[in-house]
CSV table of C-alpha atoms in Angstrom, one decimal:
chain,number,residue,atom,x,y,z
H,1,UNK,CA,-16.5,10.0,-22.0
H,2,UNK,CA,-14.7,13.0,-21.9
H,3,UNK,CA,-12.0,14.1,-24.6
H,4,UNK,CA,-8.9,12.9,-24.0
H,5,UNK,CA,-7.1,16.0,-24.1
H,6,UNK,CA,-9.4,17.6,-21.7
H,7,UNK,CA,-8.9,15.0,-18.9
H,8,UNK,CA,-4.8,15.1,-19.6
H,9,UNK,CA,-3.7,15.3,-16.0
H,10,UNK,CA,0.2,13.8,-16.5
H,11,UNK,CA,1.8,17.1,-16.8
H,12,UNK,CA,4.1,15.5,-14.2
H,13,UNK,CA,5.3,12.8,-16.8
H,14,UNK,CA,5.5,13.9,-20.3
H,15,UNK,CA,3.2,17.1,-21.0
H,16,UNK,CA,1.3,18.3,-23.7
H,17,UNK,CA,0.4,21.6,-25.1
H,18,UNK,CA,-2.1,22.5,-28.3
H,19,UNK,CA,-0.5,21.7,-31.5
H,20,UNK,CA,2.3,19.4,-30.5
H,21,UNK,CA,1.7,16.6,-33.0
H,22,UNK,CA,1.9,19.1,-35.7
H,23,UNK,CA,5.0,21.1,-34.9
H,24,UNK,CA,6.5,17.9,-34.0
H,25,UNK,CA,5.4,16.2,-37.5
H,26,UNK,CA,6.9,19.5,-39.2
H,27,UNK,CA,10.1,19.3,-37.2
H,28,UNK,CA,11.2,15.9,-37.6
H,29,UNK,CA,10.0,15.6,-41.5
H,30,UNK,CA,12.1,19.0,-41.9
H,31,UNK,CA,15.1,17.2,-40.1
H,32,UNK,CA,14.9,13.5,-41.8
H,33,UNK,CA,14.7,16.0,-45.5
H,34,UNK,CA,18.1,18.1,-44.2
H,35,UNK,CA,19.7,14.5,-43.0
H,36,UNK,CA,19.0,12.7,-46.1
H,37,UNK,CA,20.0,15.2,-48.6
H,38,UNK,CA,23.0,14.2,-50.3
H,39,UNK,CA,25.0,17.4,-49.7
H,40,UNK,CA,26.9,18.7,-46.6
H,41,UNK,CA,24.5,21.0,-45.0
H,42,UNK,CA,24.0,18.1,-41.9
H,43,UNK,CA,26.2,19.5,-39.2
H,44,UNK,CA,25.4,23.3,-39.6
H,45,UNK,CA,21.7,22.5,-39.5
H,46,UNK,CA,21.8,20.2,-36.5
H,47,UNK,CA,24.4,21.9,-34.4
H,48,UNK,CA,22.1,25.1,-35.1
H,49,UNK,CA,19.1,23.0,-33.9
H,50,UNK,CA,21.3,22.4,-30.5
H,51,UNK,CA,21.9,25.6,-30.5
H,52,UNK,CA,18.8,26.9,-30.4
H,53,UNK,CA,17.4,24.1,-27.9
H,54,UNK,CA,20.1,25.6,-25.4
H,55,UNK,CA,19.7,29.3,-25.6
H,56,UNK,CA,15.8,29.1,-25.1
H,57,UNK,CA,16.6,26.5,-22.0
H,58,UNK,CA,19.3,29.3,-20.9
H,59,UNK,CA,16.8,32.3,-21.3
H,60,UNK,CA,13.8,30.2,-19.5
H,61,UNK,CA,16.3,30.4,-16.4
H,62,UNK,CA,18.2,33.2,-16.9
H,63,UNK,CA,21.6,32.1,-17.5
H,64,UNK,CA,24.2,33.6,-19.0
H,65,UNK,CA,25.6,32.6,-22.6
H,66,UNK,CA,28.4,29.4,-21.9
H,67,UNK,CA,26.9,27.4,-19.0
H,68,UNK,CA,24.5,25.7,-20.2
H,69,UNK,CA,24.6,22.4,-21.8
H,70,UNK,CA,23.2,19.0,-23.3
H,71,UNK,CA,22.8,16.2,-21.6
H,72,UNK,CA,20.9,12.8,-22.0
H,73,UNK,CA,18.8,13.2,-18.5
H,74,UNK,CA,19.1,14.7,-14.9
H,75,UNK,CA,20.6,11.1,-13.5
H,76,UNK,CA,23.3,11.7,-16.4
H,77,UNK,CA,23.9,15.6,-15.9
H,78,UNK,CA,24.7,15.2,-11.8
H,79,UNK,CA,26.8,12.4,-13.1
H,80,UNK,CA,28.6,14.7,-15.2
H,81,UNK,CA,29.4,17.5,-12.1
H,82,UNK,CA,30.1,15.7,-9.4
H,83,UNK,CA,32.7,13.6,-11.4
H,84,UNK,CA,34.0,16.6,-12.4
H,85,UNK,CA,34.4,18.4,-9.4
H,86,UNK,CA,38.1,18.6,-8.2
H,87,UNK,CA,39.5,14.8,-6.6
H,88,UNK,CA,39.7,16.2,-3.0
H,89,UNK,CA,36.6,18.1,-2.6
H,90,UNK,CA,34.2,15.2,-1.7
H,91,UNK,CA,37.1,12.9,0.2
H,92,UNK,CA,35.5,12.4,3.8
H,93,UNK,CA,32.7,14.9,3.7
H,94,UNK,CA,29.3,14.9,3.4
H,95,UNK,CA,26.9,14.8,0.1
H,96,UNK,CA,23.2,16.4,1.4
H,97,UNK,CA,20.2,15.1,0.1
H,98,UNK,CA,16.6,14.6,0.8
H,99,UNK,CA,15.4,11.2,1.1
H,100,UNK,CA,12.0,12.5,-1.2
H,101,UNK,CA,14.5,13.7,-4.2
H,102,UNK,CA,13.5,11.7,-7.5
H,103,UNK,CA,15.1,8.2,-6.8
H,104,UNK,CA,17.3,8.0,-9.4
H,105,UNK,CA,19.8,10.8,-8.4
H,106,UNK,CA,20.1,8.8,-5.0
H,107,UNK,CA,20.8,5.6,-6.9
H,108,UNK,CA,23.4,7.5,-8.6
H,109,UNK,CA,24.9,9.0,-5.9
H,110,UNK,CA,25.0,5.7,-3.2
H,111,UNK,CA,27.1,4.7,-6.1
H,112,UNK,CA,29.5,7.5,-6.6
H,113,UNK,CA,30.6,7.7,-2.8
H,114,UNK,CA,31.9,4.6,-3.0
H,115,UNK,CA,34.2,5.5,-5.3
H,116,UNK,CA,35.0,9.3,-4.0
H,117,UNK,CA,34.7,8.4,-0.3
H,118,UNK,CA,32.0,10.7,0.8
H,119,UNK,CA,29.2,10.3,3.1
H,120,UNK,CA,26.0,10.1,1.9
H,121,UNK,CA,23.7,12.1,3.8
H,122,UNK,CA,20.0,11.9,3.5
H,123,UNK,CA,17.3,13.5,5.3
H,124,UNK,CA,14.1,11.6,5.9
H,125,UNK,CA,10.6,13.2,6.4
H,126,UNK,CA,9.6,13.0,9.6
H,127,UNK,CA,7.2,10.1,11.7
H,128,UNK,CA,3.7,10.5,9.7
H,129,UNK,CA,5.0,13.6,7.0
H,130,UNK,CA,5.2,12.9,3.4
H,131,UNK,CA,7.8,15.5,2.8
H,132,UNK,CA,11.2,16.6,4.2
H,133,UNK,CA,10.7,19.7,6.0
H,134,UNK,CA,13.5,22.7,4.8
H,135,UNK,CA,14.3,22.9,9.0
H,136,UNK,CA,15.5,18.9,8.9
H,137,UNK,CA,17.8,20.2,6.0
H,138,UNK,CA,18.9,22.8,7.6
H,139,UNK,CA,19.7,21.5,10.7
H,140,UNK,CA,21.5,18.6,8.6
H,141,UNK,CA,23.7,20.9,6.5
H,142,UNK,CA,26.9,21.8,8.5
H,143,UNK,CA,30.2,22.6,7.3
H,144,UNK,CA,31.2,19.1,6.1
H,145,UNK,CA,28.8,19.2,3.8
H,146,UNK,CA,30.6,19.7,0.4
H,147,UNK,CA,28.0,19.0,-2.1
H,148,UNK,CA,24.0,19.5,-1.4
H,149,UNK,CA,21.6,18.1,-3.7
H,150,UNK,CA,18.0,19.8,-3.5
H,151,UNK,CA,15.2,19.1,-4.9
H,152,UNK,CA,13.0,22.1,-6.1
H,153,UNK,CA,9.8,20.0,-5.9
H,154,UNK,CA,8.9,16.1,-5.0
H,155,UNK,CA,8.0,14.0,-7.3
H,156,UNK,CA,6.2,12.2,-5.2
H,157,UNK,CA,4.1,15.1,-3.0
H,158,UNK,CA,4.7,18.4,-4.9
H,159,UNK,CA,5.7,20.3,-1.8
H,160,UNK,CA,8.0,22.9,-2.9
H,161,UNK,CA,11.0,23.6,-0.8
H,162,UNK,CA,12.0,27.1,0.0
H,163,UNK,CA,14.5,27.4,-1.9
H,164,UNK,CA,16.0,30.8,-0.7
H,165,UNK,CA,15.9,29.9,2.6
H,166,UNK,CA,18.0,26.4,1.7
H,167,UNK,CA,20.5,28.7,-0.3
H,168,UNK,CA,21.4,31.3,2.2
H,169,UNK,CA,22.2,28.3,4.6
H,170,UNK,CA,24.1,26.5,2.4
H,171,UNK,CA,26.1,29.8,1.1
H,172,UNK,CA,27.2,30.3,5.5
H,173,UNK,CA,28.4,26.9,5.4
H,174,UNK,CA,30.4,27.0,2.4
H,175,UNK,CA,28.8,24.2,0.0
H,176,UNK,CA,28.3,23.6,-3.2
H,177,UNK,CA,25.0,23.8,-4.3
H,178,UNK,CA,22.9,21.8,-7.0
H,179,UNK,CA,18.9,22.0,-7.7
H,180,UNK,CA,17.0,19.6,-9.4
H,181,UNK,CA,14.4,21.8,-11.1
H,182,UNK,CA,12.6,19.0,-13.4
H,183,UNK,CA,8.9,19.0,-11.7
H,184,UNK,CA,8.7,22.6,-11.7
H,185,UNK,CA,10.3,23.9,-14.9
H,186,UNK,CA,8.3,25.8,-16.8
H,187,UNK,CA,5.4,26.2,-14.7
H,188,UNK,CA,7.1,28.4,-11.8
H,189,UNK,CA,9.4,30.9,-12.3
H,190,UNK,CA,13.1,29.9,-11.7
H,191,UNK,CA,16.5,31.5,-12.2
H,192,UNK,CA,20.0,30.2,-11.4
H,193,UNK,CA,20.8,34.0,-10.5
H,194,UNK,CA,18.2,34.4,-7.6
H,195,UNK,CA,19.0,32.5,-5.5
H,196,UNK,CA,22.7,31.9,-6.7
H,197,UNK,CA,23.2,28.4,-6.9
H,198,UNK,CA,25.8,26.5,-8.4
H,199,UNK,CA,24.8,23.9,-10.8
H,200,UNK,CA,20.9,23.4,-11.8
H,201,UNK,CA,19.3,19.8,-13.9
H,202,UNK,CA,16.5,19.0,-15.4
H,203,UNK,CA,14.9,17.2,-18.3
H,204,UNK,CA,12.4,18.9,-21.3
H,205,UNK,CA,9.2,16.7,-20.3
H,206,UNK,CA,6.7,17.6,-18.2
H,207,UNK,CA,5.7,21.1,-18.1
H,208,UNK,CA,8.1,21.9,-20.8
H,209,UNK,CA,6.1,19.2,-23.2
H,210,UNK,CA,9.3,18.4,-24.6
H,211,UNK,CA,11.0,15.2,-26.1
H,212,UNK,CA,13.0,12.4,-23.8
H,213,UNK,CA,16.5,12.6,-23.9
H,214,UNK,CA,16.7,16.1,-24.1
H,215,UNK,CA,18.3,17.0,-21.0
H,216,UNK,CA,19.8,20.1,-19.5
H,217,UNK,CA,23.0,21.3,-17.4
H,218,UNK,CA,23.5,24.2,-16.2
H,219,UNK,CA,26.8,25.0,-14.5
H,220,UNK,CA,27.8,28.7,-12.6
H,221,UNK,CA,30.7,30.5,-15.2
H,222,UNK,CA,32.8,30.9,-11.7
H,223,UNK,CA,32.8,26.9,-10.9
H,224,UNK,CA,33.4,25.7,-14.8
H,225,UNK,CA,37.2,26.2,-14.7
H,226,UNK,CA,37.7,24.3,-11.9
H,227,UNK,CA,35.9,21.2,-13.2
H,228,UNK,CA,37.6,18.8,-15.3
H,229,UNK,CA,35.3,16.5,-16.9
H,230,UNK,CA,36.5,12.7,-16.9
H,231,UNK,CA,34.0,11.8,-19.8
H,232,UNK,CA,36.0,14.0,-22.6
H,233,UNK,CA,36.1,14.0,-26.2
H,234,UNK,CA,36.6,16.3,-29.5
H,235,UNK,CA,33.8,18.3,-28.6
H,236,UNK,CA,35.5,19.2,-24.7
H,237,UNK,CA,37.8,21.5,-26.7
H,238,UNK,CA,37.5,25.2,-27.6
H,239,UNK,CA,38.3,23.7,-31.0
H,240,UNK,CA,37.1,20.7,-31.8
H,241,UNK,CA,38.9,20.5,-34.7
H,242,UNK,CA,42.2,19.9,-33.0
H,243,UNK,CA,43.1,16.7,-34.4
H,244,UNK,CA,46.9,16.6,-32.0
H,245,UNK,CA,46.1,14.0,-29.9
H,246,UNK,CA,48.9,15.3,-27.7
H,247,UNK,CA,47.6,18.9,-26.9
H,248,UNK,CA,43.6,18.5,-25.8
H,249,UNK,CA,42.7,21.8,-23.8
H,250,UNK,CA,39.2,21.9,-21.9
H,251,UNK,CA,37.1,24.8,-23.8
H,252,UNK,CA,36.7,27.7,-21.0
H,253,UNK,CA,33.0,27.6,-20.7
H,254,UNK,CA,30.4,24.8,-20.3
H,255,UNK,CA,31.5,23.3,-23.7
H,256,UNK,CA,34.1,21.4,-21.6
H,257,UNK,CA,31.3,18.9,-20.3
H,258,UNK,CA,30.2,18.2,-23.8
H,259,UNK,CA,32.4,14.2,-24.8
H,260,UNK,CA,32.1,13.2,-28.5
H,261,UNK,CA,29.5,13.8,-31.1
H,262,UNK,CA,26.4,15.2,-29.4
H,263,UNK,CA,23.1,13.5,-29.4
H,264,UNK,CA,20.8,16.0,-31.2
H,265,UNK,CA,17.9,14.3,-32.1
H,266,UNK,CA,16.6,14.6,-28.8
H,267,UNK,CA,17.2,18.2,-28.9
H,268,UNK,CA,16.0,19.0,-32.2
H,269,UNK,CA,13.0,17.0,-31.6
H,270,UNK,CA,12.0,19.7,-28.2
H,271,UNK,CA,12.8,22.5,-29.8
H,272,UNK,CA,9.0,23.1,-31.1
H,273,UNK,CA,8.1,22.9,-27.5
H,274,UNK,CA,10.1,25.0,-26.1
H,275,UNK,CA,9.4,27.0,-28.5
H,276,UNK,CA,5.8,27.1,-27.5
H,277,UNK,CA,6.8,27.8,-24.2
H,278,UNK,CA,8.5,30.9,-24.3
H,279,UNK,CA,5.5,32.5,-26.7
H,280,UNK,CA,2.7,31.5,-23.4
H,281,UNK,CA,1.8,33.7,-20.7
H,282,UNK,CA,3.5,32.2,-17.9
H,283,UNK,CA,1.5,33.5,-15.3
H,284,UNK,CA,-1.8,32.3,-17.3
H,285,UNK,CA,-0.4,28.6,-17.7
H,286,UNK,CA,0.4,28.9,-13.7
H,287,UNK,CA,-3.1,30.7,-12.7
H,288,UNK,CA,-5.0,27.8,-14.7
H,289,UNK,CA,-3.1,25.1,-13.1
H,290,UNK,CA,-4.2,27.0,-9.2
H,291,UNK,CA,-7.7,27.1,-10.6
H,292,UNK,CA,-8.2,23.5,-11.4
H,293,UNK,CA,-5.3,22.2,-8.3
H,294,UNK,CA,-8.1,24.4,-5.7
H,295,UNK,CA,-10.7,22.0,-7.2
H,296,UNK,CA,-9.3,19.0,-7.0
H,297,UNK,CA,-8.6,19.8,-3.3
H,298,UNK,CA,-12.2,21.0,-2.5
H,299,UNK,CA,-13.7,17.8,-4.3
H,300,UNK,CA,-11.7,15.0,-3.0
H,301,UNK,CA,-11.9,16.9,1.1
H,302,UNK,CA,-15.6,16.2,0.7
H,303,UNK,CA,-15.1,12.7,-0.7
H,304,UNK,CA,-12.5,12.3,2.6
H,305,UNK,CA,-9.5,11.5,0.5
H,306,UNK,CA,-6.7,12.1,1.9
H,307,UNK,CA,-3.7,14.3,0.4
H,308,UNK,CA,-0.1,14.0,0.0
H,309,UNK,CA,0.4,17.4,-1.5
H,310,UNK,CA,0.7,20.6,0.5
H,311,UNK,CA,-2.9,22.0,0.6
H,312,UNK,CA,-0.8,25.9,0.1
H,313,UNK,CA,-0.4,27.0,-3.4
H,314,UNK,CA,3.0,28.5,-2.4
H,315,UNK,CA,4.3,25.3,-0.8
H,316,UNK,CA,3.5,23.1,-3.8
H,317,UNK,CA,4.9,22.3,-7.7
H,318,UNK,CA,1.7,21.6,-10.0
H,319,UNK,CA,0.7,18.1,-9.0
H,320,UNK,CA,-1.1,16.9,-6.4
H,321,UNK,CA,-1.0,13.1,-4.6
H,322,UNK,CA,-4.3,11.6,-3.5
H,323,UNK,CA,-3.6,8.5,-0.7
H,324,UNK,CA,-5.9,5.9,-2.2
H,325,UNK,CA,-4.9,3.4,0.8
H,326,UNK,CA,-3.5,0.5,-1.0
H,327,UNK,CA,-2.0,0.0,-4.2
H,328,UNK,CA,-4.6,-1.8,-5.3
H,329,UNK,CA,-7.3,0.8,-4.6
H,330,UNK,CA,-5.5,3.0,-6.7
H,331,UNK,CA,-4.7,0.8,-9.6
H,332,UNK,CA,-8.9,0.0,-10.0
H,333,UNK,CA,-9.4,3.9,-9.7
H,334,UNK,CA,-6.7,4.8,-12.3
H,335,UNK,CA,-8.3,1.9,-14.6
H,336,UNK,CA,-12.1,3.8,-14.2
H,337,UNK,CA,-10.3,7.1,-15.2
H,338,UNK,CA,-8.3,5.9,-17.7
H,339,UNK,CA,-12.0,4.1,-19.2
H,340,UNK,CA,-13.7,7.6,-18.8
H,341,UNK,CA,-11.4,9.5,-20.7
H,342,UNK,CA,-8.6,10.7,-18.3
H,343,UNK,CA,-5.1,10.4,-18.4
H,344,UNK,CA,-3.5,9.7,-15.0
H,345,UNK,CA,-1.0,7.2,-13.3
H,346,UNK,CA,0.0,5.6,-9.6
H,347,UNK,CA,3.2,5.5,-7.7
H,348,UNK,CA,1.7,2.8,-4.8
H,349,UNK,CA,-1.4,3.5,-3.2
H,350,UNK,CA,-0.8,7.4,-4.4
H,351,UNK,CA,-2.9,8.6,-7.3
H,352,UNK,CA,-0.9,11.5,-9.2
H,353,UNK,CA,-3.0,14.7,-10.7
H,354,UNK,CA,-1.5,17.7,-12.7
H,355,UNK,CA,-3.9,19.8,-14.9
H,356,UNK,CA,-2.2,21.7,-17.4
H,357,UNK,CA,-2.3,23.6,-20.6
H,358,UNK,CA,-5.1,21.4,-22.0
H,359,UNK,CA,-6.3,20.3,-18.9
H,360,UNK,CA,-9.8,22.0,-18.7
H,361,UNK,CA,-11.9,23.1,-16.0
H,362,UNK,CA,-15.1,21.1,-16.8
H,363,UNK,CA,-13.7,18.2,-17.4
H,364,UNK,CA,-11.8,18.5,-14.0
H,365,UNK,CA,-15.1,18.6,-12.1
H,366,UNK,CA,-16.4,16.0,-14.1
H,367,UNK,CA,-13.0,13.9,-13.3
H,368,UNK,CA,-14.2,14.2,-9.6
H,369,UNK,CA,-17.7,12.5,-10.2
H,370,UNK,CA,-15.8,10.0,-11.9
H,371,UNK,CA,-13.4,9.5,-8.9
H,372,UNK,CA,-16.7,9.4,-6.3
H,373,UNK,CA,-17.8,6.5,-8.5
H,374,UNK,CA,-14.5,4.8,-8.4
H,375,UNK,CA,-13.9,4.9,-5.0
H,376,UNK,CA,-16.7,2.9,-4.6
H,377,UNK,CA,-16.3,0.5,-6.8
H,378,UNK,CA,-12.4,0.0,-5.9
């Protein structure tokens, strides 16, 4: 059987990274010892820990100091811009989004038109394509388009949109512009500055090995003043301290989409791993996951497998889909590599791979004699 950490393959789900259940362990025995102490050293150590979560988020995608924020997922932090965005922006336009983005944002935003009476406009892959193709978005993105959601990479496939391409297009027609960087973040290089964009989410899992709940928001300095978060509380203010109930003031930067008492815990809890991150050699962590993604592709093209996930390294996050045929196929196959020592998991009849940091290189060939045997049995 081969060591669990070896066969980890869910870098697309939660992540791991050497020395997690240790720094974690240290963390959150240091923070229940500060917590419990009968003294009033809580909030200076906890709001530091914030802190600290948010500037290593902010230098990880280069943003500058007041626009970025908490927030409890990515579902929440769209929630939190597009209800903040000024009343007549979104009335009788159109919201862009691809119909592969991570469910949950659409759920969230068939909802919200409703209320702010826009059209929701989604862009479906084409007959036989997993993906949407950057071209269908484009040609799908006019001038009443107020608000375009984008998906960095799929969740379910990988593919990697081209991001600049979607940017400068969206930039002629005037839009706002929000990416969804979750399955990529951390493993490929990403700034908010290059392209421009105008608001970015994501949660600390996955490649980031972080905690859940630890969510972040990050909003462009120029658009902050003119959103007015409806969810608002002491900490909205440049002073939270203002006790007048008659004179609240929205702070000037991104504290304005902060509510009531922050949830820290979460926060505190992925600081170790983001921590870890930014002391890795980025390009290493990406070059290992290429190694064992090229071959995962050359085993399972000679067991005839079929592949969701663009077969180019530049068109593709760190994960690759495997079409197993039937839900069922791929439930008995996950259940053989789950009894060999590998960690993997199914969305349908897909079965979803992403090598990481432990991830090694033998045990990724032996994974595909495992499959082989699998196959046969499912």
């Amino acid at each position: 059987m081969t060591e669990r950490k070896a066969g980890y393959f869910l870098y697309h789900s939660i992540g791991q990274y050497p020395g997690k259940e240790a720094e974690l362990s240290d963390a959150m025995a240091e923070l229940a010892s500060v917590w419990s102490a009968p003294d009033d050293q809580q909030w200076s150590y906890m709001l530091g820990k914030r802190a600290e979560f948010i500037d290593l988020w902010r230098q990880l995608i280069g943003a500058m100091e007041g626009s970025v924020t908490t927030c409890e997922n990515v579902t929440q932090g769209v929630h939190m811009l597009t209800t903040s965005l000024p009343a007549d922006l979104l009335r009788g336009r159109k919201v862009l989004v691809a119909a592969d983005c991570f469910p949950s944002n659409h759920f969230l935003l068939s909802r919200l038109r409703e209320r702010f009476d826009f059209e929701l406009k989604t862009v479906h892959p084409r007959q036989g394509a997993h993906w949407v193709a950057d071209e269908d978005m484009i040609a799908e993105w006019d001038r009443d388009v107020a608000l375009a959601l984008i998906s960095w990479v799929s969740s379910t496939t990988s593919h990697k949109v081209d991001l600049d391409a979607l940017v400068s297009h969206g930039r002629a027609m005037g839009s706002l512009i929000g990416v969804d960087i979750t399955q990529a973040a951390g493993l490929l290089p990403f700034s908010v500055f290059d392209p421009e964009i105008d608001f970015a989410v994501s949660t600390s899992l996955k490649w980031m090995c972080g905690a859940p709940g630890a969510g972040m928001l990050y909003v462009r300095p120029d658009l902050i003043g003119d959103c007015r978060p409806e969810l608002r509380g002491w900490f909205s203010q440049d002073n939270p301290f203002n006790w007048d109930i008659g004179a609240f003031d929205y702070a000037p930067d991104i504290r304005r989409f902060d509510n009531g008492t922050p949830a820290i815990l979460p926060a505190a809890a992925t600081v170790p791993a983001l921590k870890w991150h930014a002391g890795t050699d980025r390009a290493s962590l990406l070059h290992h996951n290429r190694l064992l993604c090229d071959i995962l592709i050359d085993g399972v093209d000679a067991l005839g497998v079929g592949l969701l996930s663009p077969r180019e390294r530049e068109d593709r996050g760190g994960s690759l889909m495997l079409d197993l045929a039937s839900a069922e196929a791929a439930s008995k196959t996950l259940a053989d590599l789950n009894g060999a020592g590998y960690s993997a998991d199914t969305r349908g009849a897909s079965l979803r791979l992403s090598p990481g940091i432990q991830t090694t290189e033998d045990a990724t060939r032996v994974l595909l004699d495992v499959f082989a045997w699998a196959l046969n049995r499912a």
